[in-house]
mmCIF file of C-alpha atoms in Angstrom:
data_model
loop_
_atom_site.group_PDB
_atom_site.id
_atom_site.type_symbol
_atom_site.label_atom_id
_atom_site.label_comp_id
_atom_site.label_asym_id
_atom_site.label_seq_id
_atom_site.Cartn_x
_atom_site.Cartn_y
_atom_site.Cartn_z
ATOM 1 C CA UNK A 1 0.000 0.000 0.000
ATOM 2 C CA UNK A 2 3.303 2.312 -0.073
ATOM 3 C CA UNK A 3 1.774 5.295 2.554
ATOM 4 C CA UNK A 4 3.430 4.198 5.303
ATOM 5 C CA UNK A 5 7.605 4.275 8.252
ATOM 6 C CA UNK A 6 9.692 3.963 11.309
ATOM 7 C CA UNK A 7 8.777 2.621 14.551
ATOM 8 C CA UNK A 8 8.294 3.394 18.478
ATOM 9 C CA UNK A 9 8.683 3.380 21.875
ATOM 10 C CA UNK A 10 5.656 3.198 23.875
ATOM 11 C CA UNK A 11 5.122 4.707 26.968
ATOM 12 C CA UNK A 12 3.091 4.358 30.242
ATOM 13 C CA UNK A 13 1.403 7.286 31.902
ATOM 14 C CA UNK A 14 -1.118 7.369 34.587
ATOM 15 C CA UNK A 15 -3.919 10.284 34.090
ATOM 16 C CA UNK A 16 -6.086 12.181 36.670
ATOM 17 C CA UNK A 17 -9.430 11.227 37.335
ATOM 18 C CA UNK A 18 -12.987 12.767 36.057
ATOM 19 C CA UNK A 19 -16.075 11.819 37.462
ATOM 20 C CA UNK A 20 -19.418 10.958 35.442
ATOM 21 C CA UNK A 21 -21.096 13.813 37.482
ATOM 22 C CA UNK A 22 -23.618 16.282 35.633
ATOM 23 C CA UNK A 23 -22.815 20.322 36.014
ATOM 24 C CA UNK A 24 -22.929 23.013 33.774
ATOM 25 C CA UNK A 25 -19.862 24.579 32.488
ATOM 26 C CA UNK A 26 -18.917 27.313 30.079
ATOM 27 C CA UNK A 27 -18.731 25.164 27.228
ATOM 28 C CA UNK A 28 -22.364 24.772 27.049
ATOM 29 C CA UNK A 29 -24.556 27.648 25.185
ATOM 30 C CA UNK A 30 -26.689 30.129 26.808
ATOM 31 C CA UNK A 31 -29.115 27.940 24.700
ATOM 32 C CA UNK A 32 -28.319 24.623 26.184
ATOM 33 C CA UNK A 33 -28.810 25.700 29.603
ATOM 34 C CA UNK A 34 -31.545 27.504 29.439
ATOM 35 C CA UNK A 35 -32.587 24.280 27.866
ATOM 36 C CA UNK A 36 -32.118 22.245 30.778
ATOM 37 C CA UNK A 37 -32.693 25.187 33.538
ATOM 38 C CA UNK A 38 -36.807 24.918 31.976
ATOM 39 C CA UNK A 39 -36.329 21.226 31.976
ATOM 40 C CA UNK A 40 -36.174 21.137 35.525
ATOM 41 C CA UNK A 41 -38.353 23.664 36.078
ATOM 42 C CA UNK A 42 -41.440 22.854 33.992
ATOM 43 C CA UNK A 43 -40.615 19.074 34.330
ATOM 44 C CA UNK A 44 -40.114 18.078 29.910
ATOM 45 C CA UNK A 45 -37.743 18.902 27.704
ATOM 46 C CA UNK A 46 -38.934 21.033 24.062
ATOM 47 C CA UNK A 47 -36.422 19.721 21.885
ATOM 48 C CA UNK A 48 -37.466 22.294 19.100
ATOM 49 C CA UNK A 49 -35.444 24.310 21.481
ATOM 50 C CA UNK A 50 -32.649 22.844 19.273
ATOM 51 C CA UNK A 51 -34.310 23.658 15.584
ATOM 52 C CA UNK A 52 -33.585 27.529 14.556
ATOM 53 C CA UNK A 53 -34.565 26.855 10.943
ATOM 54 C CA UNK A 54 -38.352 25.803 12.392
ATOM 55 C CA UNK A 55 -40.017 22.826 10.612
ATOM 56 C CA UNK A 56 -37.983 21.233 8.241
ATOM 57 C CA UNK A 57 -39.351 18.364 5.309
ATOM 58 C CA UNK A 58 -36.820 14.943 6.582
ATOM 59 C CA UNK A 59 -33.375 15.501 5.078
ATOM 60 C CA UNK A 60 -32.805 13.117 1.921
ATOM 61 C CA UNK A 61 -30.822 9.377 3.008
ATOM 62 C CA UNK A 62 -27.790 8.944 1.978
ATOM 63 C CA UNK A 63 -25.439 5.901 1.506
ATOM 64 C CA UNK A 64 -21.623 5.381 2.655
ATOM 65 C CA UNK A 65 -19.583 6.879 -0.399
ATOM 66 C CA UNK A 66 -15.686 7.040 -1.183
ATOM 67 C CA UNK A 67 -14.166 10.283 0.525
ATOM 68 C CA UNK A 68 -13.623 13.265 -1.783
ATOM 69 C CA UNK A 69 -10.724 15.162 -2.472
ATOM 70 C CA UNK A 70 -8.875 17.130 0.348
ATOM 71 C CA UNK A 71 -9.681 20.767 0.966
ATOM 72 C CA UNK A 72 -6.437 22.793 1.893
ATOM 73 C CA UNK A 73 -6.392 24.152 5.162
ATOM 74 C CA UNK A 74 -8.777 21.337 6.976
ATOM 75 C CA UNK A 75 -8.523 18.585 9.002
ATOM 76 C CA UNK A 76 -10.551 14.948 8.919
ATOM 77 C CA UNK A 77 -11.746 13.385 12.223
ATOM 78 C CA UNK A 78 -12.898 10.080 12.302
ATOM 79 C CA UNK A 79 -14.356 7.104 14.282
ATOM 80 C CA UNK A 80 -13.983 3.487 13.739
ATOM 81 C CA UNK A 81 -14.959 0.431 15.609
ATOM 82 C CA UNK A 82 -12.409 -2.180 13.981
ATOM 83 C CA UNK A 83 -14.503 -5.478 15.076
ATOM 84 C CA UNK A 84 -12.240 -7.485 18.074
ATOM 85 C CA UNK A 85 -9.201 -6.046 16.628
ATOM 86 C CA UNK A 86 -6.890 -8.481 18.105
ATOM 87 C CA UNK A 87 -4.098 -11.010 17.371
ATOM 88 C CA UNK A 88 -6.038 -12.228 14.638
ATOM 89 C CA UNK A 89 -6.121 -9.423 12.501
ATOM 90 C CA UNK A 90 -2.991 -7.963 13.603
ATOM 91 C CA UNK A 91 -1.421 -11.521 12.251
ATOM 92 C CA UNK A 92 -3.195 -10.427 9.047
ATOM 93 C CA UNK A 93 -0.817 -8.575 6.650
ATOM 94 C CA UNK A 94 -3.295 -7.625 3.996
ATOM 95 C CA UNK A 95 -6.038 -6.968 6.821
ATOM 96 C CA UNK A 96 -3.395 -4.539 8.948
ATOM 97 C CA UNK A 97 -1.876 -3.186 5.505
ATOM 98 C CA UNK A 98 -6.248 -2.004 4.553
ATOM 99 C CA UNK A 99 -6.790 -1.121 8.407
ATOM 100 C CA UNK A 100 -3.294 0.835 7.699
ATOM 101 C CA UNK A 101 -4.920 2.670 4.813
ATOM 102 C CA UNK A 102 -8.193 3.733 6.310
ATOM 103 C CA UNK A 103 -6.603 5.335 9.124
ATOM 104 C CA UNK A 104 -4.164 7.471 6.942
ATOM 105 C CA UNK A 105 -7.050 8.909 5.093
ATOM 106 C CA UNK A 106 -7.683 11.178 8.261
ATOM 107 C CA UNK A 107 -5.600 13.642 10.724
ATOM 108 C CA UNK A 108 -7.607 11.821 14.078
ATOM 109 C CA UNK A 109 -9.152 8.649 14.490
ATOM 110 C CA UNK A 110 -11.047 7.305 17.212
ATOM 111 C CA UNK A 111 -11.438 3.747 17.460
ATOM 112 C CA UNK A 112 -13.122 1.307 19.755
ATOM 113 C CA UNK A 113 -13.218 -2.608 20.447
ATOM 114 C CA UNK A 114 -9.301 -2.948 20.479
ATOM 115 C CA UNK A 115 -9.133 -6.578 21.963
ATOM 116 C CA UNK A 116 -5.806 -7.386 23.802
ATOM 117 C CA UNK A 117 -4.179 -7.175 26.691
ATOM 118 C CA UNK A 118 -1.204 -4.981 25.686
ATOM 119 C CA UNK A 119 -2.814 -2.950 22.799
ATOM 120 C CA UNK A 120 -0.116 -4.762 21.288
ATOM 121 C CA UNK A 121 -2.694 -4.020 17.400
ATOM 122 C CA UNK A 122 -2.318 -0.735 17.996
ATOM 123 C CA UNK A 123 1.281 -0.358 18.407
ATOM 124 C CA UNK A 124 1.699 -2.723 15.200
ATOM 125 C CA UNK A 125 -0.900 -0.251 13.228
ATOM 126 C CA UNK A 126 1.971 2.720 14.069
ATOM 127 C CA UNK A 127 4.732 0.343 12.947
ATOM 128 C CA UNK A 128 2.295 -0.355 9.556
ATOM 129 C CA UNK A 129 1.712 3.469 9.226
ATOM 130 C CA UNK A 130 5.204 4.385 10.112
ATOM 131 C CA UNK A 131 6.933 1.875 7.547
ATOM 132 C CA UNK A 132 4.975 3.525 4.363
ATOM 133 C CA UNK A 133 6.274 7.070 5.467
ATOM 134 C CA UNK A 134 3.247 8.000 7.430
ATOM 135 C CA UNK A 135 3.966 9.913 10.730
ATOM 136 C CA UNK A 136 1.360 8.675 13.066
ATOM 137 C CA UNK A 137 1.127 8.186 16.644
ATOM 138 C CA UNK A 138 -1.548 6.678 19.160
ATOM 139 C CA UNK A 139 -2.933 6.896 23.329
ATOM 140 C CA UNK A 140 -4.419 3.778 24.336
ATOM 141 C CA UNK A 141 -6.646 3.277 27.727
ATOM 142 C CA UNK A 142 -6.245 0.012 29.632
ATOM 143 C CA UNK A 143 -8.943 -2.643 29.490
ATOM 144 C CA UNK A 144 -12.484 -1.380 30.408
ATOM 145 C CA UNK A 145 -15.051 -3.921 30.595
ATOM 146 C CA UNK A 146 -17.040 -5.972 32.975
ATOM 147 C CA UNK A 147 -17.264 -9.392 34.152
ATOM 148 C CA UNK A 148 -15.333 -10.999 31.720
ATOM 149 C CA UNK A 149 -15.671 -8.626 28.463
ATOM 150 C CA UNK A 150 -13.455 -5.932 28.198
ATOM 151 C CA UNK A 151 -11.789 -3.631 25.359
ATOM 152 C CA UNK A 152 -9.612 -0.723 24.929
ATOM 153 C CA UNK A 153 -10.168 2.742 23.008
ATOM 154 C CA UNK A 154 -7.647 3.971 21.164
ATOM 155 C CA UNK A 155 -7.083 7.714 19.326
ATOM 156 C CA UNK A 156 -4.364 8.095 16.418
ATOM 157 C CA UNK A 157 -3.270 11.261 14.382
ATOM 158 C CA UNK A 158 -0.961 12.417 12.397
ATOM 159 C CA UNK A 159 1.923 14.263 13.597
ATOM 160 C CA UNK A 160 2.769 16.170 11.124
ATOM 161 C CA UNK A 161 -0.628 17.816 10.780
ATOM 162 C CA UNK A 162 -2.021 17.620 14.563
ATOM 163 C CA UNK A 163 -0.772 17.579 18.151
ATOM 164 C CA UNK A 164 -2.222 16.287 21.601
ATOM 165 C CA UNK A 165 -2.095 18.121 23.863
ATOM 166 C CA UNK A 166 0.176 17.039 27.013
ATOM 167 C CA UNK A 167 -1.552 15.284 29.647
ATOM 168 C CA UNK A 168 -4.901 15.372 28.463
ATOM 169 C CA UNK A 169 -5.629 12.125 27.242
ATOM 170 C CA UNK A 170 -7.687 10.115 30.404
ATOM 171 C CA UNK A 171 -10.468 7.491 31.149
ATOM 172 C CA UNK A 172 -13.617 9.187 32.458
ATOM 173 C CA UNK A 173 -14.097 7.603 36.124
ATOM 174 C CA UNK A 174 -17.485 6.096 36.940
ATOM 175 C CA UNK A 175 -17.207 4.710 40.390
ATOM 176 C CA UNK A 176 -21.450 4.147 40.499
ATOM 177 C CA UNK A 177 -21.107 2.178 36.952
ATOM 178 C CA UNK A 178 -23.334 3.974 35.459
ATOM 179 C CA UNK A 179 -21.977 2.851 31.932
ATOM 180 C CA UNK A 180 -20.109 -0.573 31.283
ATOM 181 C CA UNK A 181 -17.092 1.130 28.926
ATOM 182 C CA UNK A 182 -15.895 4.589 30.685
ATOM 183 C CA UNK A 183 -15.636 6.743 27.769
ATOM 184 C CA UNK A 184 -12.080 8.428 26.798
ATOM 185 C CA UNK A 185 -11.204 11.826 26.219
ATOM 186 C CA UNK A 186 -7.875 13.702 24.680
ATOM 187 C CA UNK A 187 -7.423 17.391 23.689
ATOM 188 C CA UNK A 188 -6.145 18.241 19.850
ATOM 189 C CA UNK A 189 -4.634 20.920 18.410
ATOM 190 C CA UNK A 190 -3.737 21.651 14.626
ATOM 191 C CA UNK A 191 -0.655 22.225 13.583
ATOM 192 C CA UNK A 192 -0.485 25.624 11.427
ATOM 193 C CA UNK A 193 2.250 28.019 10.129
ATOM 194 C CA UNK A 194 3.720 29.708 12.495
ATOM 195 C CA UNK A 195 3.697 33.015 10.596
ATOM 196 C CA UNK A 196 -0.087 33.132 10.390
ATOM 197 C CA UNK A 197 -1.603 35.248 13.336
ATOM 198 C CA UNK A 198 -4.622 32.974 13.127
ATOM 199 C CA UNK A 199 -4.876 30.769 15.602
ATOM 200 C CA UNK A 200 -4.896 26.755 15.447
ATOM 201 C CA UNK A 201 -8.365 24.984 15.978
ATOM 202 C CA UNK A 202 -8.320 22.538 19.228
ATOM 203 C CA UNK A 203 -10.802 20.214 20.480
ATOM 204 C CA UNK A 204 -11.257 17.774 22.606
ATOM 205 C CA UNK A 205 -12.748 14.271 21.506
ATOM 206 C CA UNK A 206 -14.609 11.972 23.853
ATOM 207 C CA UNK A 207 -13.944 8.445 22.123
ATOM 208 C CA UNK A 208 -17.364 6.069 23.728
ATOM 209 C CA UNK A 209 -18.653 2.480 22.979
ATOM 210 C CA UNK A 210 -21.771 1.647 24.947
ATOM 211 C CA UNK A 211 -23.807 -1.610 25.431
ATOM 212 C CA UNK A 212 -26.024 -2.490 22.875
ATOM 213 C CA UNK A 213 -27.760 -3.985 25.400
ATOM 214 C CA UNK A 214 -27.878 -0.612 27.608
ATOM 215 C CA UNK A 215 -29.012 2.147 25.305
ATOM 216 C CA UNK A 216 -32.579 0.841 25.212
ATOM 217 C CA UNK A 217 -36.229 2.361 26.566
ATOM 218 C CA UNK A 218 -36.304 -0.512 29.196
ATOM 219 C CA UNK A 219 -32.456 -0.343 30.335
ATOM 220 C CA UNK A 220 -32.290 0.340 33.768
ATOM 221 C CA UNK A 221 -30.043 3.220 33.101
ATOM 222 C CA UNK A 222 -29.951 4.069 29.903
ATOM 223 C CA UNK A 223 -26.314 4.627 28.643
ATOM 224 C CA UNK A 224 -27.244 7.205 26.378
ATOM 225 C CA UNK A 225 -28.339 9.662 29.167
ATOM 226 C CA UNK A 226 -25.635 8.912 31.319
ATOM 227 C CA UNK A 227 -23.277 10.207 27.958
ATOM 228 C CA UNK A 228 -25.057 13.657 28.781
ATOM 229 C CA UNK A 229 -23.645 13.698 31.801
ATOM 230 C CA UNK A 230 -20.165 12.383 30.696
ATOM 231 C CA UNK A 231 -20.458 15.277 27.566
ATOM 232 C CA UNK A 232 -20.756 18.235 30.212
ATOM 233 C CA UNK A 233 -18.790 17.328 32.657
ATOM 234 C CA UNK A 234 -15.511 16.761 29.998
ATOM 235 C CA UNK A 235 -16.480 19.846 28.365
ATOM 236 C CA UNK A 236 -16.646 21.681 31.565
ATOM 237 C CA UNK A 237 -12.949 20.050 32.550
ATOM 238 C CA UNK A 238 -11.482 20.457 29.317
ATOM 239 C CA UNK A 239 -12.816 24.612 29.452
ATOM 240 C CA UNK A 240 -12.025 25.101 33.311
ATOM 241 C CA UNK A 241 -8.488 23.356 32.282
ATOM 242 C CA UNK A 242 -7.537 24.188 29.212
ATOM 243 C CA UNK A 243 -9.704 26.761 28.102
ATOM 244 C CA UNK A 244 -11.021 24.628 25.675
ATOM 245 C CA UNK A 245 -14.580 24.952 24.206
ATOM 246 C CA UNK A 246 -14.763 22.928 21.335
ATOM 247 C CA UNK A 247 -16.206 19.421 22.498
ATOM 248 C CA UNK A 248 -17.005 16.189 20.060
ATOM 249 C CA UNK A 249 -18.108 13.395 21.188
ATOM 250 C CA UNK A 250 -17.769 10.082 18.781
ATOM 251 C CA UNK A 251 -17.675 6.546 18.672
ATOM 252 C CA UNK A 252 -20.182 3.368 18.467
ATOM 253 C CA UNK A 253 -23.054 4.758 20.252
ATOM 254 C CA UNK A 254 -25.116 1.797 19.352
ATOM 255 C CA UNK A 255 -28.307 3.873 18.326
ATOM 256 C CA UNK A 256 -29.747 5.346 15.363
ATOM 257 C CA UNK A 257 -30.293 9.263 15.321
ATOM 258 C CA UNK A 258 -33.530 8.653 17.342
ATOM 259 C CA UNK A 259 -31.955 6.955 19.543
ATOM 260 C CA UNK A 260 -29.681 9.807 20.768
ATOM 261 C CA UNK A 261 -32.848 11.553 22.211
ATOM 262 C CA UNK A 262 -31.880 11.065 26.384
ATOM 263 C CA UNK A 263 -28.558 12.921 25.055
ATOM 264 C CA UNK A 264 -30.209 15.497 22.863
ATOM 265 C CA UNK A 265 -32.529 16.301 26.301
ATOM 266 C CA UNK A 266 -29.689 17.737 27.899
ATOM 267 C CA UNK A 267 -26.993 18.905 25.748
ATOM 268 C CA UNK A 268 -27.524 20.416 21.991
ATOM 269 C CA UNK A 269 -25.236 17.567 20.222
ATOM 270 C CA UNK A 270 -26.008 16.912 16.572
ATOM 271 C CA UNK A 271 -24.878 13.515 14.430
ATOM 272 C CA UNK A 272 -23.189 15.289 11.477
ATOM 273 C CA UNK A 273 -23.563 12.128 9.052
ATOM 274 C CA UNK A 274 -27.033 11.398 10.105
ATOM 275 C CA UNK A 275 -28.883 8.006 9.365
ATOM 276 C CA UNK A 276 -26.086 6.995 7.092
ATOM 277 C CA UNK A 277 -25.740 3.408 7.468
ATOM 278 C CA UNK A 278 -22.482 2.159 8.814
ATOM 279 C CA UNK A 279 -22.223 -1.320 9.502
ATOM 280 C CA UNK A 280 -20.998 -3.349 6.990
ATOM 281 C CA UNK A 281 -24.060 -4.899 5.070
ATOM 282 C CA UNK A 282 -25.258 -0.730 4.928
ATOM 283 C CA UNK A 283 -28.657 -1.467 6.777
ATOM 284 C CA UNK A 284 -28.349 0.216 10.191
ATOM 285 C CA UNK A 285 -26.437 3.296 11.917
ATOM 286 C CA UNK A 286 -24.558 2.604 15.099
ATOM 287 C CA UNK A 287 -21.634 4.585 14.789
ATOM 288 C CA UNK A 288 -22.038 8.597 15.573
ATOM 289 C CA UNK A 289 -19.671 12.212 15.018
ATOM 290 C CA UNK A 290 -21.542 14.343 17.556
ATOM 291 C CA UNK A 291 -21.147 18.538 17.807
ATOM 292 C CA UNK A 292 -22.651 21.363 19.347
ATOM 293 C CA UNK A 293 -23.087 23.609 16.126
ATOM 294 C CA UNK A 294 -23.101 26.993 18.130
ATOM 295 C CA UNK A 295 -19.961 25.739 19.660
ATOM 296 C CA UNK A 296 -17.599 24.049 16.947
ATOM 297 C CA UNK A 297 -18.478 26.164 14.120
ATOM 298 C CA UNK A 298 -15.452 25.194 12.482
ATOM 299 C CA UNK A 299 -17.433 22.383 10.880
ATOM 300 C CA UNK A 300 -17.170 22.709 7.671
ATOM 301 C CA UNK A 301 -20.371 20.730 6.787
ATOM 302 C CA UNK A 302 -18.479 17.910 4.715
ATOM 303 C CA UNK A 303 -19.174 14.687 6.503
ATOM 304 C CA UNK A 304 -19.778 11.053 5.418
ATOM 305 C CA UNK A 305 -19.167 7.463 5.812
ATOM 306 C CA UNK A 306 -16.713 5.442 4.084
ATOM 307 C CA UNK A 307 -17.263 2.747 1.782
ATOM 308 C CA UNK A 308 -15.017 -0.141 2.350
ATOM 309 C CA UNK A 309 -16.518 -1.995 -1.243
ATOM 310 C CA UNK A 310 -16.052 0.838 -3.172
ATOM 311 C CA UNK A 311 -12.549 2.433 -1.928
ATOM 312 C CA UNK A 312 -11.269 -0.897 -1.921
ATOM 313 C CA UNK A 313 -13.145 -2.615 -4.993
ATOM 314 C CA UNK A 314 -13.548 -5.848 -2.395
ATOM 315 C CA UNK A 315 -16.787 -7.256 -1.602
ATOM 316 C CA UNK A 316 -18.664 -7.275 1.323
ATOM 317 C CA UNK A 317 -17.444 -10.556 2.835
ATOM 318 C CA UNK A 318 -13.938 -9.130 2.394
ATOM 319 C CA UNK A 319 -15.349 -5.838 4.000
ATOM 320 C CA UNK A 320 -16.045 -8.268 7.639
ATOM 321 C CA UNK A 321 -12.761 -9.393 7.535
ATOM 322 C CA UNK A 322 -11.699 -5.747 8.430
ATOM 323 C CA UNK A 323 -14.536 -4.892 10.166
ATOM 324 C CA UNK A 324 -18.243 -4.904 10.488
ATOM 325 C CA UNK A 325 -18.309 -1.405 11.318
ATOM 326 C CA UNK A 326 -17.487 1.625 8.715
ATOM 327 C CA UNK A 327 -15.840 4.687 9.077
ATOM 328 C CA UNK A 328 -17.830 8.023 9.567
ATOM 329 C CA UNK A 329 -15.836 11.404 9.177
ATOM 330 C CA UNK A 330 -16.138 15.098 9.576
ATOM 331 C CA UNK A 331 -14.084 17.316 8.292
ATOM 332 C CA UNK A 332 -13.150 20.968 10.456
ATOM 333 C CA UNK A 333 -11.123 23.967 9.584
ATOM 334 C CA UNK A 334 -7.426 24.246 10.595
ATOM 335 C CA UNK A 335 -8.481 27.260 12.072
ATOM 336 C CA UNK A 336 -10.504 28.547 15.177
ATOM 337 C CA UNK A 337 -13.494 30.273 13.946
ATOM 338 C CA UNK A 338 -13.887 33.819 14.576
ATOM 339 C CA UNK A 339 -16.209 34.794 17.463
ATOM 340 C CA UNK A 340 -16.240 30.971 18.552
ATOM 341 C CA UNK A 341 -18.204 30.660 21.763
ATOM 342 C CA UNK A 342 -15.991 31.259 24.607
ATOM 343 C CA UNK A 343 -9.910 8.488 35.615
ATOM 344 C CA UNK A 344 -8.283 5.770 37.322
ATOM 345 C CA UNK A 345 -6.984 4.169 34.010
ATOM 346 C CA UNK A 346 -3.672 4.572 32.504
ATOM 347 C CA UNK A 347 -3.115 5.969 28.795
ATOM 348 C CA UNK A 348 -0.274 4.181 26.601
ATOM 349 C CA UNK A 349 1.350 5.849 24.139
ATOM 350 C CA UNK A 350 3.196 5.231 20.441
#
């Protein structure tokens, strides 16, 4: 696949805590708190707060697609659960080499379901990427899981285009267990010429994977609400720390875009590639790039989900072997927009 060279150390670090507790911090719009201030007062939530185009006819559907051409002075953030990506895949060569590929189509990736006990995939992935010529490196959590299921979240980027931010990268802490896979959060920032006085867009990413099995009516908490309350209180951190106000949160949420409705409640978060279907056979959506419009306006409104058949002319068999998840993308200015709106688990690096 020629794109990728080198290889690394990696590195243990242990990062601060963050509680799954629900406040209200800068980062949220007048809008969203008024929002929930006449939730609690009036007892319902008017989610038409939300709309400030009024009624609207449904939006057209579209399918997963091959990603356009690049646009100069933007960035591409994507998610992607690679299925149990373990020693079986990572003993793959043409599996690793496509994996390889996907990932060095965009600056950030989040991905979920990494399946062994030293994120030993992972650190193979940067040695793939690295070999080709690509500059990439990675943060890994530990193991999260219960009982006897558990996975690790990983983000990569691109060095020579983005940088994390130190010591941001942590596992939310949820000493209740509210939610079976603590989500995990890092801080970006693009790298820009130095010369221009404009300055670099940064953002922080919350990488989450719930429970299929816990994001429905009848779950006895639903893990979809409790990501509201994991959404403001990382935004709230990441502002109060950082001065950060650009929050996304991302991942395999396990719901369609009705489904998102116990988040929407409390926090104005949008799914910028809608009901496109991402699993592999194209009949569902799971898999979610979530923003607060008012808030990360650097959106540039180019968003989709990638098409393993077509970009790789293989068939949808082949497609499972990689995954049975696909890519979903967003792409963001370089650049801060004007007037923008002012855990107990260890990270591994790459």
């Amino acid at each position: 696949m020629g794109l990728f060279q080198s290889r690394g150390k990696r590195k243990n670090r242990r990062r601060s805590k963050l509680s799954i507790t629900r406040f209200f911090g800068p980062s949220l719009t007048v809008g969203g708190i008024a929002m929930a201030l006449g939730t609690a007062l009036m007892g319902g939530f008017d989610l038409s707060l939300f709309d400030t185009a009024g009624p609207q006819t449904p939006p057209p559907k579209f399918e997963p697609t091959t990603l356009p051409d690049r646009v100069p002075d933007t960035i591409r953030i994507a998610t992607f659960n690679i299925e149990s990506f373990g020693q079986s895949k990572m003993s793959n060569p043409d599996v690793m080499a496509q994996i390889a590929t996907i990932v060095s189509q965009f600056d950030v990736i989040a991905i979920q379901e990494v399946k062994h006990k030293d994120a030993a995939p992972i650190a193979e992935l940067i040695r793939e990427l690295r070999s080709g010529g690509a500059d990439y490196a990675a943060t890994v959590s530990e193991p999260i899981g219960d009982g006897n299921y558990y996975e690790m979240y990983a983000f990569l980027w691109d060095r020579t285009r983005v940088m994390l931010r130190e010591n941001t990268d942590y596992v939310v802490s949820d000493p209740e267990k509210r939610i079976a896979r603590e989500p995990m959060s890092a801080t970006f920032q693009c790298l820009t010429n130095p010369a221009d006085t404009r300055r670099p867009f940064s953002f922080t990413l919350i990488n989450s994977h719930t429970d299929p099995d816990e994001v429905k009516a009848s779950s006895r908490v639903n893990e979809i609400a409790v990501l509201a309350d994991v959404f403001v209180s990382v935004a709230n951190y990441s502002y109060t720390t950082d001065n950060e106000d650009d929050c996304i949160l991302l991942g395999d949420l396990n719901v369609p875009v009705a489904g998102l409705e116990p988040l929407a409640r409390v926090v104005p978060l949008r799914s910028v590639a809608g009901e496109v279907p991402t699993n592999y056979s194209k009949s569902k959506t799971n898999d979610h790039i979530l923003i607060e419009d008012r808030t990360t306006a650097e959106f540039t409104g180019r968003t989709g989900v990638l098409d393993l058949e077509a970009a790789f002319g293989i068939s949808q068999a082949e497609v499972k072997k990689i995954s049975d998840h696909l890519p979903v993308w967003a792409e963001f200015s370089i650049y801060e927009a004007p007037n923008n709106v002012a855990s107990s688990n260890s990270t591994r690096r790459f």
